[in-house]
XYZ file of C-alpha atoms in Angstrom:
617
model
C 5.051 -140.955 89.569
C 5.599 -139.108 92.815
C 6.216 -135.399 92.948
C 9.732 -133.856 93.742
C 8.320 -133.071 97.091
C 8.568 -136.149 98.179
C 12.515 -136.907 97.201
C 13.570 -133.836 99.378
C 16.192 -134.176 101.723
C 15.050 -134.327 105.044
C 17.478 -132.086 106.537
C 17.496 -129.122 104.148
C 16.721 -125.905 104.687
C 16.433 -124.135 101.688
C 14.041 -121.869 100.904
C 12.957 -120.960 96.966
C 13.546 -117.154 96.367
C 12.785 -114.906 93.806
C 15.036 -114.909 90.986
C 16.990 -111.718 89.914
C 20.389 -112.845 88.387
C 22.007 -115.596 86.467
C 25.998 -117.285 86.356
C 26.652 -117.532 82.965
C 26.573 -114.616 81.706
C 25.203 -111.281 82.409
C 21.187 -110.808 82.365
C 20.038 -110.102 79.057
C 16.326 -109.745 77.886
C 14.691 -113.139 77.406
C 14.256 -113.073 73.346
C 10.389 -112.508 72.768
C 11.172 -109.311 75.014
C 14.477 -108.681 72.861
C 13.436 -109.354 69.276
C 10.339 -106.970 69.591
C 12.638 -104.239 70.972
C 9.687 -103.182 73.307
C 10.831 -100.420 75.739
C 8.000 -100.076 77.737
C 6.313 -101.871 80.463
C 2.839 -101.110 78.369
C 3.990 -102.421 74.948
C 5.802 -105.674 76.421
C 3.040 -106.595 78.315
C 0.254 -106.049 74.774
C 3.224 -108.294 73.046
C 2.827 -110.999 75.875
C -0.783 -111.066 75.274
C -0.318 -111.478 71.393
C 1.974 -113.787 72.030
C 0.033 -116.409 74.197
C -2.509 -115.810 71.564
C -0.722 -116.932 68.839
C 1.005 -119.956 71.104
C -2.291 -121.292 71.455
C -3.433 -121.094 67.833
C -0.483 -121.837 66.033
C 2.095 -123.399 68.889
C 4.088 -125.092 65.631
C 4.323 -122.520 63.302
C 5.344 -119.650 66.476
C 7.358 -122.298 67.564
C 9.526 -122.476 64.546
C 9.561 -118.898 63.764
C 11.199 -118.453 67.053
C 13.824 -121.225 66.668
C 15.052 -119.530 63.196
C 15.023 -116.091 64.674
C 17.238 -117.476 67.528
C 19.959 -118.926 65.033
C 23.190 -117.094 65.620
C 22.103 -115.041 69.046
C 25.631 -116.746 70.442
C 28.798 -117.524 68.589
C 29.166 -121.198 67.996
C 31.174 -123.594 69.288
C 35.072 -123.077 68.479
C 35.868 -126.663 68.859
C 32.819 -128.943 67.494
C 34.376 -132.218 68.263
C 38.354 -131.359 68.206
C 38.576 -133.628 71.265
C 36.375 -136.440 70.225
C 39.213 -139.350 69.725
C 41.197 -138.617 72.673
C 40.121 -141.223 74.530
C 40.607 -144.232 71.896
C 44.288 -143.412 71.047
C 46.705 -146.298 71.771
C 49.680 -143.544 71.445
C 48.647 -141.772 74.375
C 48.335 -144.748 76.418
C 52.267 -145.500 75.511
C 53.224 -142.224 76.446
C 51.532 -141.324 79.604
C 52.671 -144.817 80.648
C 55.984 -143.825 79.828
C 55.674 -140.120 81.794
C 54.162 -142.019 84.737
C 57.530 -144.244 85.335
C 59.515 -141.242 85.095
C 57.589 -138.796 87.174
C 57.044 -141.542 89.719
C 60.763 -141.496 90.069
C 61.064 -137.479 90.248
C 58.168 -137.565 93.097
C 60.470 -139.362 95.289
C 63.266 -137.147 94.813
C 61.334 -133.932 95.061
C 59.439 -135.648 98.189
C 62.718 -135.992 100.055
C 63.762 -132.633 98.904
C 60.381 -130.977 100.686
C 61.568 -132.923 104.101
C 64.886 -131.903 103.481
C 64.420 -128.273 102.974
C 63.084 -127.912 107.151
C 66.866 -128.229 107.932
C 68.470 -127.443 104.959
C 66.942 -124.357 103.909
C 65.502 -120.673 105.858
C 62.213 -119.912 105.993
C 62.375 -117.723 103.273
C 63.314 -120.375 101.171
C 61.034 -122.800 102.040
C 58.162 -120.438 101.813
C 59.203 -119.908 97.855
C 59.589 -123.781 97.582
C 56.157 -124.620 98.686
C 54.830 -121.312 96.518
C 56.373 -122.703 93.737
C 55.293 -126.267 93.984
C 51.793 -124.545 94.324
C 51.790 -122.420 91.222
C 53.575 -125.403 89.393
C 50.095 -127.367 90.471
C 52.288 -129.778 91.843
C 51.257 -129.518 95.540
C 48.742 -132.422 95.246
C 51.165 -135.072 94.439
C 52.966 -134.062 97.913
C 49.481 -133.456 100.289
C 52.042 -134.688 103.405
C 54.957 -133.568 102.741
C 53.509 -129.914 102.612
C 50.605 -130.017 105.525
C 53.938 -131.255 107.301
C 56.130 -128.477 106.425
C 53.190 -125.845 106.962
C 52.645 -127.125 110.556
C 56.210 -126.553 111.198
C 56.062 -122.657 109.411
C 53.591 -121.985 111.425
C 55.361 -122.106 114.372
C 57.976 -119.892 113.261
C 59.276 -116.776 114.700
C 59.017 -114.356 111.945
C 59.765 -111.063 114.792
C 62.999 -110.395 112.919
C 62.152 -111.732 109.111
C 61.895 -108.831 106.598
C 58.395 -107.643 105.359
C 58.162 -109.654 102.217
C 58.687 -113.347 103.810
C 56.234 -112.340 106.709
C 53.549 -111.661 103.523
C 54.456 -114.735 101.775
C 54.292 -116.752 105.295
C 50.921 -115.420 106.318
C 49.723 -115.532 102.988
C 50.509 -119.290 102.063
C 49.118 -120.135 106.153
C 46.182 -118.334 105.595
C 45.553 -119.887 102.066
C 45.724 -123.097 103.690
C 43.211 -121.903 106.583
C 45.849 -121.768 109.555
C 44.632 -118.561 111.675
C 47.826 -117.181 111.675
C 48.740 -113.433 112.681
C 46.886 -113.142 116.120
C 44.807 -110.535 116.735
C 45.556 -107.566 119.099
C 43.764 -104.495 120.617
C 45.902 -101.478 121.075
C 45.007 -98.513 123.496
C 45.766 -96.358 120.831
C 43.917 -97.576 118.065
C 39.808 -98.045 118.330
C 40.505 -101.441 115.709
C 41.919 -104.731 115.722
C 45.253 -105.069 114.261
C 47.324 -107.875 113.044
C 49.965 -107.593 115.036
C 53.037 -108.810 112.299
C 52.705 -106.205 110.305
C 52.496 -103.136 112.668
C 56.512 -103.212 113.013
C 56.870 -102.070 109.379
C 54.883 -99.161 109.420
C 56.331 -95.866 108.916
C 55.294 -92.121 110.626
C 53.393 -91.533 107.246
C 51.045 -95.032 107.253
C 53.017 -96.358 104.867
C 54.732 -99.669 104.518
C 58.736 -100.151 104.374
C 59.532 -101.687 101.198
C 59.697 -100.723 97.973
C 60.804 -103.768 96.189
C 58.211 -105.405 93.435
C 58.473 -108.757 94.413
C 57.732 -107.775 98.424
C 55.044 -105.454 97.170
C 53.476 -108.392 95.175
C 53.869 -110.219 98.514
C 52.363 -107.846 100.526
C 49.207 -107.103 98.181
C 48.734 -110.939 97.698
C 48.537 -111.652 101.411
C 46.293 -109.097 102.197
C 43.275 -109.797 99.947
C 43.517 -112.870 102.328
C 41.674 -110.043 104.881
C 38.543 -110.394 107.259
C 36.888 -107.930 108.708
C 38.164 -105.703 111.428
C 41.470 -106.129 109.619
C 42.226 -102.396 109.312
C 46.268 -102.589 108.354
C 45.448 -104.899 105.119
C 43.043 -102.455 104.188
C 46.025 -100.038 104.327
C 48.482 -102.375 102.863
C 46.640 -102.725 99.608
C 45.666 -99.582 98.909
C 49.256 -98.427 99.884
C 51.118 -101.649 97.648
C 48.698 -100.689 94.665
C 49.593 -97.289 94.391
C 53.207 -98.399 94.794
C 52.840 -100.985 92.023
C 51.540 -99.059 89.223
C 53.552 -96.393 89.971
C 56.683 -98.879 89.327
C 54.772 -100.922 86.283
C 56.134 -98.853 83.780
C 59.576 -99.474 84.585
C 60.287 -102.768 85.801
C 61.476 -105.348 83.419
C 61.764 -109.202 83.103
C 58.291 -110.987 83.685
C 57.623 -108.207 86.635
C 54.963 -106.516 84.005
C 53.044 -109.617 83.048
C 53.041 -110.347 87.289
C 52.339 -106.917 88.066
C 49.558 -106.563 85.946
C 47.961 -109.787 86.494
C 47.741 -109.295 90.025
C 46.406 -105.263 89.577
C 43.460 -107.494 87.600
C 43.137 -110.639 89.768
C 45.120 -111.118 93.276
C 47.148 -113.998 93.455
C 44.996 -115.582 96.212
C 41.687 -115.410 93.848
C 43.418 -116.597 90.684
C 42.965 -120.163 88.932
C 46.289 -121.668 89.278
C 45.618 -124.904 86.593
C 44.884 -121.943 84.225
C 48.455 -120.273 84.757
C 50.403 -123.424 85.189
C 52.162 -123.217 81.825
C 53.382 -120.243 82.322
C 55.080 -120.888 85.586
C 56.583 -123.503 84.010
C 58.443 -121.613 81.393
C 58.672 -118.644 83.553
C 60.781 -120.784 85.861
C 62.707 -122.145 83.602
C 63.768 -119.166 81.789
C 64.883 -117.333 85.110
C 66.732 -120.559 86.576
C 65.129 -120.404 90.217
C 64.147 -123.909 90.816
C 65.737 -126.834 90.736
C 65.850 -129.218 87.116
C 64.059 -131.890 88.792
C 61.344 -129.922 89.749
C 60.855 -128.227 86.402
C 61.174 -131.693 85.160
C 58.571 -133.151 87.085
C 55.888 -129.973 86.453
C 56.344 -130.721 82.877
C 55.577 -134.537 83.065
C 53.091 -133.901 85.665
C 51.285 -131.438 83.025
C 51.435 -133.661 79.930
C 49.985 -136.792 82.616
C 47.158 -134.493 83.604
C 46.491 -133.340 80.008
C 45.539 -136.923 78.870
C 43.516 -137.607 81.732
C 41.777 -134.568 80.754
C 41.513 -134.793 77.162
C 40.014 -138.025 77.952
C 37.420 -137.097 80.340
C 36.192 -134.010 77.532
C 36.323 -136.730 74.646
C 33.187 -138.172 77.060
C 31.524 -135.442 77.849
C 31.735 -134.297 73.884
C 29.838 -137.543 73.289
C 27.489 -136.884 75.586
C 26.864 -133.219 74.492
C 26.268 -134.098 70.709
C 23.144 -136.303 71.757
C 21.948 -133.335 72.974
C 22.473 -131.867 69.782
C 22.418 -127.856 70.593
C 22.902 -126.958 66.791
C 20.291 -128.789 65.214
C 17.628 -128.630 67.880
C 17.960 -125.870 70.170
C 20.193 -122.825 68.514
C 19.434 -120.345 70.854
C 21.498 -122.456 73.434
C 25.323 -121.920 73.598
C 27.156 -124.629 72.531
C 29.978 -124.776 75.127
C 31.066 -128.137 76.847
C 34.978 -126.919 76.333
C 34.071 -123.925 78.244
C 32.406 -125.613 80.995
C 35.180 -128.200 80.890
C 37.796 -125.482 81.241
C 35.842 -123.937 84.012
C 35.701 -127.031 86.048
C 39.276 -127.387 85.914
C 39.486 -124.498 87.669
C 37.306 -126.373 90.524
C 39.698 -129.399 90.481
C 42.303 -130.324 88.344
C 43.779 -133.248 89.871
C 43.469 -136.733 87.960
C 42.037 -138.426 90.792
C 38.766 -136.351 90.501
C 38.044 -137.553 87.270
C 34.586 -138.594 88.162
C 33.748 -135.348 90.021
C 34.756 -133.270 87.382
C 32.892 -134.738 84.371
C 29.516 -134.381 86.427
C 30.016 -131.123 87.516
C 30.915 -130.679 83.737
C 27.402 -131.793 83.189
C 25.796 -129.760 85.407
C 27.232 -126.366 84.738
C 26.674 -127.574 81.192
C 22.895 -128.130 81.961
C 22.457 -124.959 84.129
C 23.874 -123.037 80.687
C 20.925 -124.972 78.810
C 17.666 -124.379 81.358
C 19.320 -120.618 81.579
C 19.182 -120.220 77.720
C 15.752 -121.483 77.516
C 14.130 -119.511 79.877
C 16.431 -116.160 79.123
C 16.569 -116.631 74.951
C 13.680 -118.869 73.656
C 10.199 -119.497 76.052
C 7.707 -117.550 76.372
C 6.068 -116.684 79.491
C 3.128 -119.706 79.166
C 6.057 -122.181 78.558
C 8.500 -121.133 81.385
C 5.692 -121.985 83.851
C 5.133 -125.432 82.250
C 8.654 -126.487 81.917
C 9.288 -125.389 85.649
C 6.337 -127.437 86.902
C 7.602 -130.475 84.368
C 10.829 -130.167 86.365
C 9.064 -129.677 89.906
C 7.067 -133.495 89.194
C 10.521 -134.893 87.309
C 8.303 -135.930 84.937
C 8.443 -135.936 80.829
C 5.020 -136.371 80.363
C 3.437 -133.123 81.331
C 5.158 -131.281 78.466
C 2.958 -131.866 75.974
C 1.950 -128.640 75.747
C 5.438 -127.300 75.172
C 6.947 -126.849 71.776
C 9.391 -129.720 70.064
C 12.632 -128.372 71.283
C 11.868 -127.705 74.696
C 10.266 -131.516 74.990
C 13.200 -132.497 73.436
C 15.545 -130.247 76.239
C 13.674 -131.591 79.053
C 13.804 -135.215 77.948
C 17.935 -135.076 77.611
C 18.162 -133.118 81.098
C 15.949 -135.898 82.734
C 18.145 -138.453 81.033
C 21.387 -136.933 82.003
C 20.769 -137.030 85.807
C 19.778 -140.725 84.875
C 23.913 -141.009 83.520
C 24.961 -139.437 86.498
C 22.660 -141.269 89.166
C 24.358 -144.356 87.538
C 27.768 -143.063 87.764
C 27.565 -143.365 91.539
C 27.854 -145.977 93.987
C 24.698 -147.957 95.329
C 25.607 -146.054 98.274
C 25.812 -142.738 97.073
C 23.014 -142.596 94.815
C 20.965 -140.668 97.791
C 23.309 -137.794 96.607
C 21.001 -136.841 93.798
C 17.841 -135.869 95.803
C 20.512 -133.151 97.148
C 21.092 -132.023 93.466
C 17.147 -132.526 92.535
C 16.115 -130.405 94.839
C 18.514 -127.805 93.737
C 17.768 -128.402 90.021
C 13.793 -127.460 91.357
C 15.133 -124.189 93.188
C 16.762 -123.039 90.337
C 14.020 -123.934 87.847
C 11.516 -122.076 89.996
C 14.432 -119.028 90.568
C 14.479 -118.797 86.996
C 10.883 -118.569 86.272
C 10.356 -115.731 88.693
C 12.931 -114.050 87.040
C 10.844 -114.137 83.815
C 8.158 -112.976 85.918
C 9.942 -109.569 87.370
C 11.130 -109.086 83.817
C 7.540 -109.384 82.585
C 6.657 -106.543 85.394
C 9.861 -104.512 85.217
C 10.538 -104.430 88.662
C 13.802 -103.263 90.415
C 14.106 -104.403 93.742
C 14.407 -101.194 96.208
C 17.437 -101.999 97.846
C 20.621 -103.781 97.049
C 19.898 -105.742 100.681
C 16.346 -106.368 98.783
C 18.190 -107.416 95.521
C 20.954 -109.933 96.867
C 17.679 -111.965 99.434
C 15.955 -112.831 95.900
C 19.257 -113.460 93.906
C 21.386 -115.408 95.772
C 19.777 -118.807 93.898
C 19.714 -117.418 90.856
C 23.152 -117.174 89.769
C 23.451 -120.810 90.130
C 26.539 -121.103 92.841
C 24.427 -123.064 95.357
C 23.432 -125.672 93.174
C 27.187 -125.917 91.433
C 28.621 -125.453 95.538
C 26.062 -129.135 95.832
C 27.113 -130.540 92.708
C 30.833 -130.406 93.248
C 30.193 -132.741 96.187
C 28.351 -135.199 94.178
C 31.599 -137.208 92.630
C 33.462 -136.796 95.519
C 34.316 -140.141 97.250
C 33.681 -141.514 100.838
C 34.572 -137.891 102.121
C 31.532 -136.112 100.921
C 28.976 -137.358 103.233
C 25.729 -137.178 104.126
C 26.107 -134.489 106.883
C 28.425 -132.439 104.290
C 25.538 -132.597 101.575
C 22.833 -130.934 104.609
C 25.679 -128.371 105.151
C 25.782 -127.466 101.464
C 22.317 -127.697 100.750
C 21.654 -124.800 103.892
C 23.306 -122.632 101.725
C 26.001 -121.627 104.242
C 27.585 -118.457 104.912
C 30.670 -119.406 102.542
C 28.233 -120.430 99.696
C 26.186 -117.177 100.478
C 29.519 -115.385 100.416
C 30.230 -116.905 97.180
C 26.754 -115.841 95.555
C 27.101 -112.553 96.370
C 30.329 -112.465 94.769
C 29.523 -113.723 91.383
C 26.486 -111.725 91.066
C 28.556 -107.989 92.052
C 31.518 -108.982 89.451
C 29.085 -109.812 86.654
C 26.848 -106.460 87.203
C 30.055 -104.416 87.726
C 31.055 -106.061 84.282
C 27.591 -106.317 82.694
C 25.760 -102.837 83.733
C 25.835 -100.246 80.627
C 25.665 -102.612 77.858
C 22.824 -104.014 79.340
C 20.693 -100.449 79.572
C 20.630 -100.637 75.581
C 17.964 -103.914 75.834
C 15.019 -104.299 78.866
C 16.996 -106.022 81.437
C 16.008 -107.507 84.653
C 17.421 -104.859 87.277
C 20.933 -105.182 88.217
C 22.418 -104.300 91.926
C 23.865 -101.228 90.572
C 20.179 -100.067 89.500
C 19.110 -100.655 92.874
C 21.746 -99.153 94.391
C 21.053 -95.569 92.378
C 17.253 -96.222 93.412
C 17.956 -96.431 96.827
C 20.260 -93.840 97.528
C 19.510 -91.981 94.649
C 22.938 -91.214 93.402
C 25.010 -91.458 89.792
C 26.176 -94.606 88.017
C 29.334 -93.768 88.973
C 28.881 -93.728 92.694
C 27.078 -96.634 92.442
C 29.526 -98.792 90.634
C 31.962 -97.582 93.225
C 29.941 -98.758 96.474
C 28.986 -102.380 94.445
C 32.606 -102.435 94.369
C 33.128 -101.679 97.877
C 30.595 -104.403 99.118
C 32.065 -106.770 96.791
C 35.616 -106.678 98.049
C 33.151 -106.571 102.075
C 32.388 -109.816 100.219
C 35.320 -111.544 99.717
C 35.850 -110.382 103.640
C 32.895 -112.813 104.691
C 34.287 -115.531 102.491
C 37.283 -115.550 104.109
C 36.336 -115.268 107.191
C 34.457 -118.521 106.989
C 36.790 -120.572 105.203
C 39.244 -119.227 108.346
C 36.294 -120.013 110.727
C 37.590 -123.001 112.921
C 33.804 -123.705 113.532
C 33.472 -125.268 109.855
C 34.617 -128.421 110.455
C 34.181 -129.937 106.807
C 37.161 -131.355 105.198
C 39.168 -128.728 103.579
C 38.859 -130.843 100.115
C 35.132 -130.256 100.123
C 35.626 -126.721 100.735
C 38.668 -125.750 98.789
C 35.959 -126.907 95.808
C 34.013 -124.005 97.489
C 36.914 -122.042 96.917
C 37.860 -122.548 93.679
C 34.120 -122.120 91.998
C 34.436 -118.253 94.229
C 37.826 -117.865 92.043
C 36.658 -119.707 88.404
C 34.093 -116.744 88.772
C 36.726 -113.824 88.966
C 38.273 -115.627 85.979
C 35.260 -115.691 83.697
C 33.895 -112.511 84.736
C 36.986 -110.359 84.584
C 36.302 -106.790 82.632
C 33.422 -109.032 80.621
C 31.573 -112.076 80.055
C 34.690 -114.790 79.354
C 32.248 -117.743 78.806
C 29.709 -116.204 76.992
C 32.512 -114.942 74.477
C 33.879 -117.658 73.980
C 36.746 -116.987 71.836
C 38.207 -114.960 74.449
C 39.268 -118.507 76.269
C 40.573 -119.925 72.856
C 44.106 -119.339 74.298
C 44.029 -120.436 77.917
C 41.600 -123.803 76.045
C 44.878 -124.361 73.719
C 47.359 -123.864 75.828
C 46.055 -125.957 78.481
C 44.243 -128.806 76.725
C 46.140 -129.439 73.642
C 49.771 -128.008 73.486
C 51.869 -130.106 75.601
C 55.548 -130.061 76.749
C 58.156 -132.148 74.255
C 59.711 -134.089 76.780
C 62.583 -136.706 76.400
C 62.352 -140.190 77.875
């Protein structure tokens, strides 16, 4: 069989780095490490040496011990297989044939209303109307209707709108990567301003508003920053203060916004994952039209099936893999991962795309438990070089369950190779090579666990861990069930690791240390930016959790400066998937590890894939 070497893409550029972080959840010790409780460098390494003693004398019996000891290291799986007949019921069939006649006929009425509103209604109004249709996660059934309308809002004149319609314009352009807001240089200033906001300054550098829903604006549309960008800066530290000063006292669903947005701006939130809300929100306060409501109901229950469905697969495929019986000291979390990938793309039409990126993030949890919870040193290195060849039959030296792991990993890119087109298929030497990267990113993080290293600066840290968290592979494999418009010059983009996916790494791996630091100093860990940052500079915890902070949000600057970079010429679809995986991670990472504690999504999993709207027909 030939070696993975000769299956790479010829036009990739990636180069295999050392590992020092991981997406799923924050680093923990890998479990010979943790179960010894060794807390130095000297008595880990004896226990290594022990160890590979005993693995070569009695590879069965150490095998097994270890398996037991790893029962019960994660909670189990909340669902089991609550979705496993959603795909065979005839009732469902009747009823989303029935909520598809109706909501066709609502689509043409809303449609018309869209077109309608350029004459009928003020910018203000059509600004909310397009918002709306947005948080509703209605926009994709009106793609034309609402590039249309933005082309025309972007010519506006906003010189004499008030403060909060100039946020919500520039916010929704910018969201849909119009360059909006021109950049000019003043004599007086030594930085580049955007020039529609200067007119509402005041003598003290504050803003001129004090109304909630224009502060919300305002705070919103500036986490859409770049760099250089010095009056957004201003604006949210300035709309912050101003809206927890007012949180106490507003009323109505002003808290639950308010505080929502102090956690997560609007502009990095998951809007499949607040949907529902919207939808009762709206209709409790009146301010869209019945039709509309109407349709965002229908639309949800349609969607629902589709994805009920789609999970009632991919819990089929999980159970062969069989994570309770055979490898326990995996998490058992397909619903998660499902719910995740919703956050990437919701829409029906990207069924197929989502159930493979389902299986990949899905897999990625697997190889990250097995080198982070159950092998040892001596079997990391095999099971990466099994993976390197692509090739079951040089892990015979490896115990049961990893064999067993490796052989259901090997056959699941078989499923998805033959999910694909005959023309497509070339797809998976992208995702290959990526599986190899990560493999190999994973094994050197064993290996700097093994000698306690901490890199010595946080510039040192992110070169060797922007692999290891797992966003470049995901970044390729959300291409990968994409139709006719991921192609093969998108798939060399991706697999460069771009600035925008580089953007994105960084990202994920500051949230999950600024979530993950202290409870990690009670176990060996493999060092964390925040411990590099104190090394470097020397400083507290404190100060240090401050500055990660700081470059994170410098971050989220890069990011959108490239997905506003009219260099990229990619098809927004492909990188709005980009997108989404950068805002899935603020979702699962927010104040702690979402995925990993799994009943903490129990309610957004409910609410989203299995209560659904009682609707008349």
């Amino acid at each position: 069989m030939a070696t993975f070497s000769s299956f790479r893409p010829q036009h990739c550029s990636c180069h295999i780095v050392a590992a020092g972080s991981r997406l799923l959840r924050p680093r923990r010790s890998i479990s010979w490490r943790r179960r010894r409780q060794q807390h130095t460098t000297l008595q880990c390494r004896q226990w290594q040496q022990d160890s590979a003693e005993r693995t070569r004398h009695h590879p069965d019996d150490e095998a097994d011990s270890r398996l037991s000891q790893s029962t019960g290291i994660f909670h189990p799986s909340i669902w089991r297989g609550f979705f496993i007949g959603y795909d065979s019921n005839p009732e469902s069939s009747s009823q989303q044939q029935a909520w598809m006649d109706r909501a066709d006929k609502l689509k043409e009425e809303v449609a018309q209303m869209i077109v309608a509103s350029s004459t009928a209604c003020g910018l203000h109004d059509r600004l909310l109307f397009i918002d709306a249709l947005e948080r509703l996660c209605l926009d994709h059934l009106f793609g034309e209707e609402i590039n249309a309308a933005l082309s025309q809002i972007e010519a506006a004149d906003v010189s004499d709108c008030d403060l909060g319609t100039v946020a919500l314009w520039f916010y929704l352009l910018r969201k849909h990567r119009f360059c909006v807001s021109p950049v000019l240089i003043f004599e007086n200033f030594d930085a580049i301003i955007p020039d529609v906001f200067v007119r509402f300054r005041n003598k003290e550098g504050g803003f001129l508003l004090n109304n909630p829903i224009d502060l919300l604006n305002l705070y919103n549309a500036a986490h859409l920053r770049t760099h250089g960008e010095l009056i957004l800066d201003e604006a949210i530290i300035f709309t912050r203060r101003r809206l927890e000063m007012m949180l106490p006292s507003v009323e109505g669903s002003f808290p639950r916004e308010i505080k929502s947005t102090l956690e997560i701006p609007l502009p990095r939130r998951v809007r499949i994952y607040e949907s529902k809300y919207y939808i009762s929100a709206y209709e409790k306060d009146a301010t869209l039209h019945e039709k509309v409501l109407q349709l965002a109901k229908l639309n949800s229950n349609i969607m629902q099936l589709h994805h009920q469905q789609e999970l009632s697969v991919l819990t089929r495929w999980w159970e062969d893999i069989k994570i309770e019986s055979m490898l326990p000291f995996a998490r058992d979390r397909i619903v998660e991962c499902f719910l995740w990938i919703l956050g990437v793309y919701f829409e029906p039409c990207h069924s197929r795309a989502r159930i493979i990126l389902t299986m990949i993030i899905a897999i990625v949890t697997l190889l990250d438990d097995i080198y982070d919870s159950y092998g040892s040193p001596e079997e990391c290195d095999i099971l990466t070089n099994c993976i390197e060849s692509w090739d079951r039959k040089a892990a015979h030296d490896l115990p049961e369950c990893m064999r067993f792991a490796l052989g259901k990993i090997l056959d699941s890119y078989e499923t998805i190779t033959n999910m694909l087109h005959q023309e497509e298929k070339y797809r998976m030497l992208y995702l290959r090579y990526f599986t190899v990267d990560l493999v190999r990113s994973f094994n050197m993080e064993v290996k700097m666990l093994q000698e306690g290293y901490i890199p010595k600066s946080v510039e040192e840290h992110l070169k060797v861990s922007l692999r290891t968290g797992g966003c470049p592979i995901l970044s390729c494999a959300s291409f990968v069930g994409m139709h006719d418009i991921a192609t093969t010059e998108c798939f060399d983009w991706v697999s460069s690791v771009p600035k925008l996916v580089q953007a994105l790494s960084i990202i994920l791996r500051l949230v999950d240390d600024l979530q993950s630091y202290e409870r990690e100093q009670l176990i060996p860990h493999v060092a964390s930016t925040i411990a590099s940052y104190m090394k470097e500079h020397g400083v507290s915890i404190e100060v240090a959790r401050e500055k990660i902070h700081t470059l994170k949000e410098e971050s989220w600057k890069d990011f959108n400066s490239e997905w506003l970079n009219p260099n990229t010429a990619y098809p927004k679809q492909l990188l709005e998937r980009i997108f989404n995986l950068a805002r899935t991670m603020e979702f699962m990472y927010n104040q702690e590890d979402n995925f990993t504690n799994c009943w903490k999504l129990k309610d957004t999993v409910h609410s989203l894939l299995a209560e659904r709207f009682t609707i008349p027909i």
